[in-house]
């Protein structure tokens, strides 16, 4: 049985940096082609959007979260209003 080796945080960080540098050397440009099958292109596009988002500064990520929260709140209020209008006003029977 193989004995597990515990790495220090610095060694883990160094391993992550090496892996990132290896992945950055790969040419992923062919994946950006829209000639890729639609169902595969959707997944590839999603991963590309996520990877682009990881490169944003903290302030941009925070503002994107705030804007997403505002959008979700507006949709929630709209759904609540539509539901209320379909249910009718209480007490008017």
mmCIF file with all atom_site columns, C-alpha atoms in Angstrom:
data_model
loop_
_atom_site.group_PDB
_atom_site.id
_atom_site.type_symbol
_atom_site.label_atom_id
_atom_site.label_alt_id
_atom_site.label_comp_id
_atom_site.label_asym_id
_atom_site.label_entity_id
_atom_site.label_seq_id
_atom_site.pdbx_PDB_ins_code
_atom_site.Cartn_x
_atom_site.Cartn_y
_atom_site.Cartn_z
_atom_site.occupancy
_atom_site.B_iso_or_equiv
_atom_site.pdbx_formal_charge
_atom_site.auth_seq_id
_atom_site.auth_comp_id
_atom_site.auth_asym_id
_atom_site.auth_atom_id
_atom_site.pdbx_PDB_model_num
ATOM 1  C CA . UNK A 1 1  ? 0.000   0.000  0.000   1.00 0.00 ? 1  UNK A CA 1
ATOM 2  C CA . UNK A 1 2  ? 1.260   3.457  -0.884  1.00 0.00 ? 2  UNK A CA 1
ATOM 3  C CA . UNK A 1 3  ? 1.940   5.839  1.972   1.00 0.00 ? 3  UNK A CA 1
ATOM 4  C CA . UNK A 1 4  ? 0.296   9.253  1.609   1.00 0.00 ? 4  UNK A CA 1
ATOM 5  C CA . UNK A 1 5  ? 2.567   12.266 1.633   1.00 0.00 ? 5  UNK A CA 1
ATOM 6  C CA . UNK A 1 6  ? 1.388   15.443 3.296   1.00 0.00 ? 6  UNK A CA 1
ATOM 7  C CA . UNK A 1 7  ? 2.397   18.567 1.458   1.00 0.00 ? 7  UNK A CA 1
ATOM 8  C CA . UNK A 1 8  ? 2.822   21.962 3.032   1.00 0.00 ? 8  UNK A CA 1
ATOM 9  C CA . UNK A 1 9  ? 0.641   24.819 1.843   1.00 0.00 ? 9  UNK A CA 1
ATOM 10 C CA . UNK A 1 10 ? 3.586   26.311 -0.039  1.00 0.00 ? 10 UNK A CA 1
ATOM 11 C CA . UNK A 1 11 ? 4.168   23.017 -1.877  1.00 0.00 ? 11 UNK A CA 1
ATOM 12 C CA . UNK A 1 12 ? 0.477   22.783 -2.767  1.00 0.00 ? 12 UNK A CA 1
ATOM 13 C CA . UNK A 1 13 ? 0.483   26.350 -4.088  1.00 0.00 ? 13 UNK A CA 1
ATOM 14 C CA . UNK A 1 14 ? 3.611   25.655 -6.120  1.00 0.00 ? 14 UNK A CA 1
ATOM 15 C CA . UNK A 1 15 ? 1.999   22.514 -7.593  1.00 0.00 ? 15 UNK A CA 1
ATOM 16 C CA . UNK A 1 16 ? -1.110  24.530 -8.532  1.00 0.00 ? 16 UNK A CA 1
ATOM 17 C CA . UNK A 1 17 ? 1.025   27.210 -10.178 1.00 0.00 ? 17 UNK A CA 1
ATOM 18 C CA . UNK A 1 18 ? 2.890   24.582 -12.208 1.00 0.00 ? 18 UNK A CA 1
ATOM 19 C CA . UNK A 1 19 ? -0.396  22.997 -13.323 1.00 0.00 ? 19 UNK A CA 1
ATOM 20 C CA . UNK A 1 20 ? -1.830  26.391 -14.304 1.00 0.00 ? 20 UNK A CA 1
ATOM 21 C CA . UNK A 1 21 ? 1.272   27.268 -16.332 1.00 0.00 ? 21 UNK A CA 1
ATOM 22 C CA . UNK A 1 22 ? 1.069   23.903 -18.148 1.00 0.00 ? 22 UNK A CA 1
ATOM 23 C CA . UNK A 1 23 ? -2.609  24.474 -18.967 1.00 0.00 ? 23 UNK A CA 1
ATOM 24 C CA . UNK A 1 24 ? -1.958  28.020 -20.173 1.00 0.00 ? 24 UNK A CA 1
ATOM 25 C CA . UNK A 1 25 ? 0.567   26.699 -22.715 1.00 0.00 ? 25 UNK A CA 1
ATOM 26 C CA . UNK A 1 26 ? -2.094  24.607 -24.475 1.00 0.00 ? 26 UNK A CA 1
ATOM 27 C CA . UNK A 1 27 ? -3.741  26.198 -27.520 1.00 0.00 ? 27 UNK A CA 1
ATOM 28 C CA . UNK A 1 28 ? -7.495  26.081 -26.893 1.00 0.00 ? 28 UNK A CA 1
ATOM 29 C CA . UNK A 1 29 ? -8.388  28.289 -29.879 1.00 0.00 ? 29 UNK A CA 1
ATOM 30 C CA . UNK A 1 30 ? -9.956  25.422 -31.933 1.00 0.00 ? 30 UNK A CA 1
ATOM 31 C CA . UNK A 1 31 ? -12.538 25.016 -29.179 1.00 0.00 ? 31 UNK A CA 1
ATOM 32 C CA . UNK A 1 32 ? -13.781 28.582 -29.800 1.00 0.00 ? 32 UNK A CA 1
ATOM 33 C CA . UNK A 1 33 ? -14.902 27.667 -33.313 1.00 0.00 ? 33 UNK A CA 1
ATOM 34 C CA . UNK A 1 34 ? -18.636 27.589 -33.862 1.00 0.00 ? 34 UNK A CA 1
ATOM 35 C CA . UNK A 1 35 ? -18.087 24.642 -36.204 1.00 0.00 ? 35 UNK A CA 1
ATOM 36 C CA . UNK A 1 36 ? -18.122 22.482 -33.085 1.00 0.00 ? 36 UNK A CA 1
ATOM 37 C CA . UNK A 1 37 ? -21.408 20.608 -32.624 1.00 0.00 ? 37 UNK A CA 1
ATOM 38 C CA . UNK A 1 38 ? -24.022 22.778 -30.913 1.00 0.00 ? 38 UNK A CA 1
ATOM 39 C CA . UNK A 1 39 ? -24.414 20.641 -27.787 1.00 0.00 ? 39 UNK A CA 1
ATOM 40 C CA . UNK A 1 40 ? -20.644 20.575 -27.300 1.00 0.00 ? 40 UNK A CA 1
ATOM 41 C CA . UNK A 1 41 ? -20.259 24.270 -28.101 1.00 0.00 ? 41 UNK A CA 1
ATOM 42 C CA . UNK A 1 42 ? -22.684 25.115 -25.293 1.00 0.00 ? 42 UNK A CA 1
ATOM 43 C CA . UNK A 1 43 ? -20.534 23.351 -22.728 1.00 0.00 ? 43 UNK A CA 1
ATOM 44 C CA . UNK A 1 44 ? -17.338 24.825 -24.122 1.00 0.00 ? 44 UNK A CA 1
ATOM 45 C CA . UNK A 1 45 ? -18.836 28.319 -24.096 1.00 0.00 ? 45 UNK A CA 1
ATOM 46 C CA . UNK A 1 46 ? -19.934 27.893 -20.479 1.00 0.00 ? 46 UNK A CA 1
ATOM 47 C CA . UNK A 1 47 ? -16.451 26.891 -19.384 1.00 0.00 ? 47 UNK A CA 1
ATOM 48 C CA . UNK A 1 48 ? -14.967 29.801 -21.344 1.00 0.00 ? 48 UNK A CA 1
ATOM 49 C CA . UNK A 1 49 ? -17.313 32.274 -19.640 1.00 0.00 ? 49 UNK A CA 1
ATOM 50 C CA . UNK A 1 50 ? -16.406 30.840 -16.233 1.00 0.00 ? 50 UNK A CA 1
ATOM 51 C CA . UNK A 1 51 ? -12.676 31.022 -16.965 1.00 0.00 ? 51 UNK A CA 1
ATOM 52 C CA . UNK A 1 52 ? -13.023 34.603 -18.211 1.00 0.00 ? 52 UNK A CA 1
ATOM 53 C CA . UNK A 1 53 ? -14.931 35.462 -15.039 1.00 0.00 ? 53 UNK A CA 1
ATOM 54 C CA . UNK A 1 54 ? -12.132 34.102 -12.889 1.00 0.00 ? 54 UNK A CA 1
ATOM 55 C CA . UNK A 1 55 ? -9.781  36.631 -14.439 1.00 0.00 ? 55 UNK A CA 1
ATOM 56 C CA . UNK A 1 56 ? -11.927 39.597 -13.360 1.00 0.00 ? 56 UNK A CA 1
ATOM 57 C CA . UNK A 1 57 ? -10.871 41.795 -10.494 1.00 0.00 ? 57 UNK A CA 1
ATOM 58 C CA . UNK A 1 58 ? -12.590 41.404 -7.143  1.00 0.00 ? 58 UNK A CA 1
ATOM 59 C CA . UNK A 1 59 ? -14.523 44.661 -7.574  1.00 0.00 ? 59 UNK A CA 1
ATOM 60 C CA . UNK A 1 60 ? -15.898 43.570 -10.953 1.00 0.00 ? 60 UNK A CA 1
ATOM 61 C CA . UNK A 1 61 ? -16.934 40.215 -9.493  1.00 0.00 ? 61 UNK A CA 1
ATOM 62 C CA . UNK A 1 62 ? -18.628 41.974 -6.580  1.00 0.00 ? 62 UNK A CA 1
ATOM 63 C CA . UNK A 1 63 ? -20.498 44.354 -8.894  1.00 0.00 ? 63 UNK A CA 1
ATOM 64 C CA . UNK A 1 64 ? -21.573 41.449 -11.122 1.00 0.00 ? 64 UNK A CA 1
ATOM 65 C CA . UNK A 1 65 ? -22.945 39.723 -8.005  1.00 0.00 ? 65 UNK A CA 1
ATOM 66 C CA . UNK A 1 66 ? -24.816 42.878 -6.972  1.00 0.00 ? 66 UNK A CA 1
ATOM 67 C CA . UNK A 1 67 ? -26.343 43.259 -10.433 1.00 0.00 ? 67 UNK A CA 1
ATOM 68 C CA . UNK A 1 68 ? -27.330 39.583 -10.467 1.00 0.00 ? 68 UNK A CA 1
ATOM 69 C CA . UNK A 1 69 ? -28.957 40.034 -7.054  1.00 0.00 ? 69 UNK A CA 1
ATOM 70 C CA . UNK A 1 70 ? -30.925 43.043 -8.296  1.00 0.00 ? 70 UNK A CA 1
ATOM 71 C CA . UNK A 1 71 ? -32.106 41.075 -11.332 1.00 0.00 ? 71 UNK A CA 1
ATOM 72 C CA . UNK A 1 72 ? -33.166 38.103 -9.217  1.00 0.00 ? 72 UNK A CA 1
ATOM 73 C CA . UNK A 1 73 ? -35.018 40.419 -6.815  1.00 0.00 ? 73 UNK A CA 1
ATOM 74 C CA . UNK A 1 74 ? -36.917 42.085 -9.657  1.00 0.00 ? 74 UNK A CA 1
ATOM 75 C CA . UNK A 1 75 ? -37.942 38.733 -11.103 1.00 0.00 ? 75 UNK A CA 1
ATOM 76 C CA . UNK A 1 76 ? -39.038 37.520 -7.651  1.00 0.00 ? 76 UNK A CA 1
ATOM 77 C CA . UNK A 1 77 ? -41.232 40.608 -7.167  1.00 0.00 ? 77 UNK A CA 1
ATOM 78 C CA . UNK A 1 78 ? -42.721 40.186 -10.661 1.00 0.00 ? 78 UNK A CA 1
ATOM 79 C CA . UNK A 1 79 ? -43.570 36.533 -9.988  1.00 0.00 ? 79 UNK A CA 1
ATOM 80 C CA . UNK A 1 80 ? -45.112 37.428 -6.631  1.00 0.00 ? 80 UNK A CA 1
ATOM 81 C CA . UNK A 1 81 ? -47.261 40.149 -8.243  1.00 0.00 ? 81 UNK A CA 1
ATOM 82 C CA . UNK A 1 82 ? -48.460 37.842 -11.031 1.00 0.00 ? 82 UNK A CA 1
ATOM 83 C CA . UNK A 1 83 ? -49.248 35.096 -8.521  1.00 0.00 ? 83 UNK A CA 1
ATOM 84 C CA . UNK A 1 84 ? -51.197 37.554 -6.378  1.00 0.00 ? 84 UNK A CA 1
ATOM 85 C CA . UNK A 1 85 ? -53.171 38.785 -9.389  1.00 0.00 ? 85 UNK A CA 1
ATOM 86 C CA . UNK A 1 86 ? -54.154 35.231 -10.350 1.00 0.00 ? 86 UNK A CA 1
ATOM 87 C CA . UNK A 1 87 ? -55.141 34.293 -6.814  1.00 0.00 ? 87 UNK A CA 1
ATOM 88 C CA . UNK A 1 88 ? -57.428 37.303 -6.429  1.00 0.00 ? 88 UNK A CA 1
ATOM 89 C CA . UNK A 1 89 ? -57.602 39.728 -3.576  1.00 0.00 ? 89 UNK A CA 1
ATOM 90 C CA . UNK A 1 90 ? -58.302 38.130 -0.202  1.00 0.00 ? 90 UNK A CA 1
ATOM 91 C CA . UNK A 1 91 ? -61.489 39.094 1.655   1.00 0.00 ? 91 UNK A CA 1
ATOM 92 C CA . UNK A 1 92 ? -63.572 39.990 -1.427  1.00 0.00 ? 92 UNK A CA 1
ATOM 93 C CA . UNK A 1 93 ? -65.755 36.898 -1.560  1.00 0.00 ? 93 UNK A CA 1
#
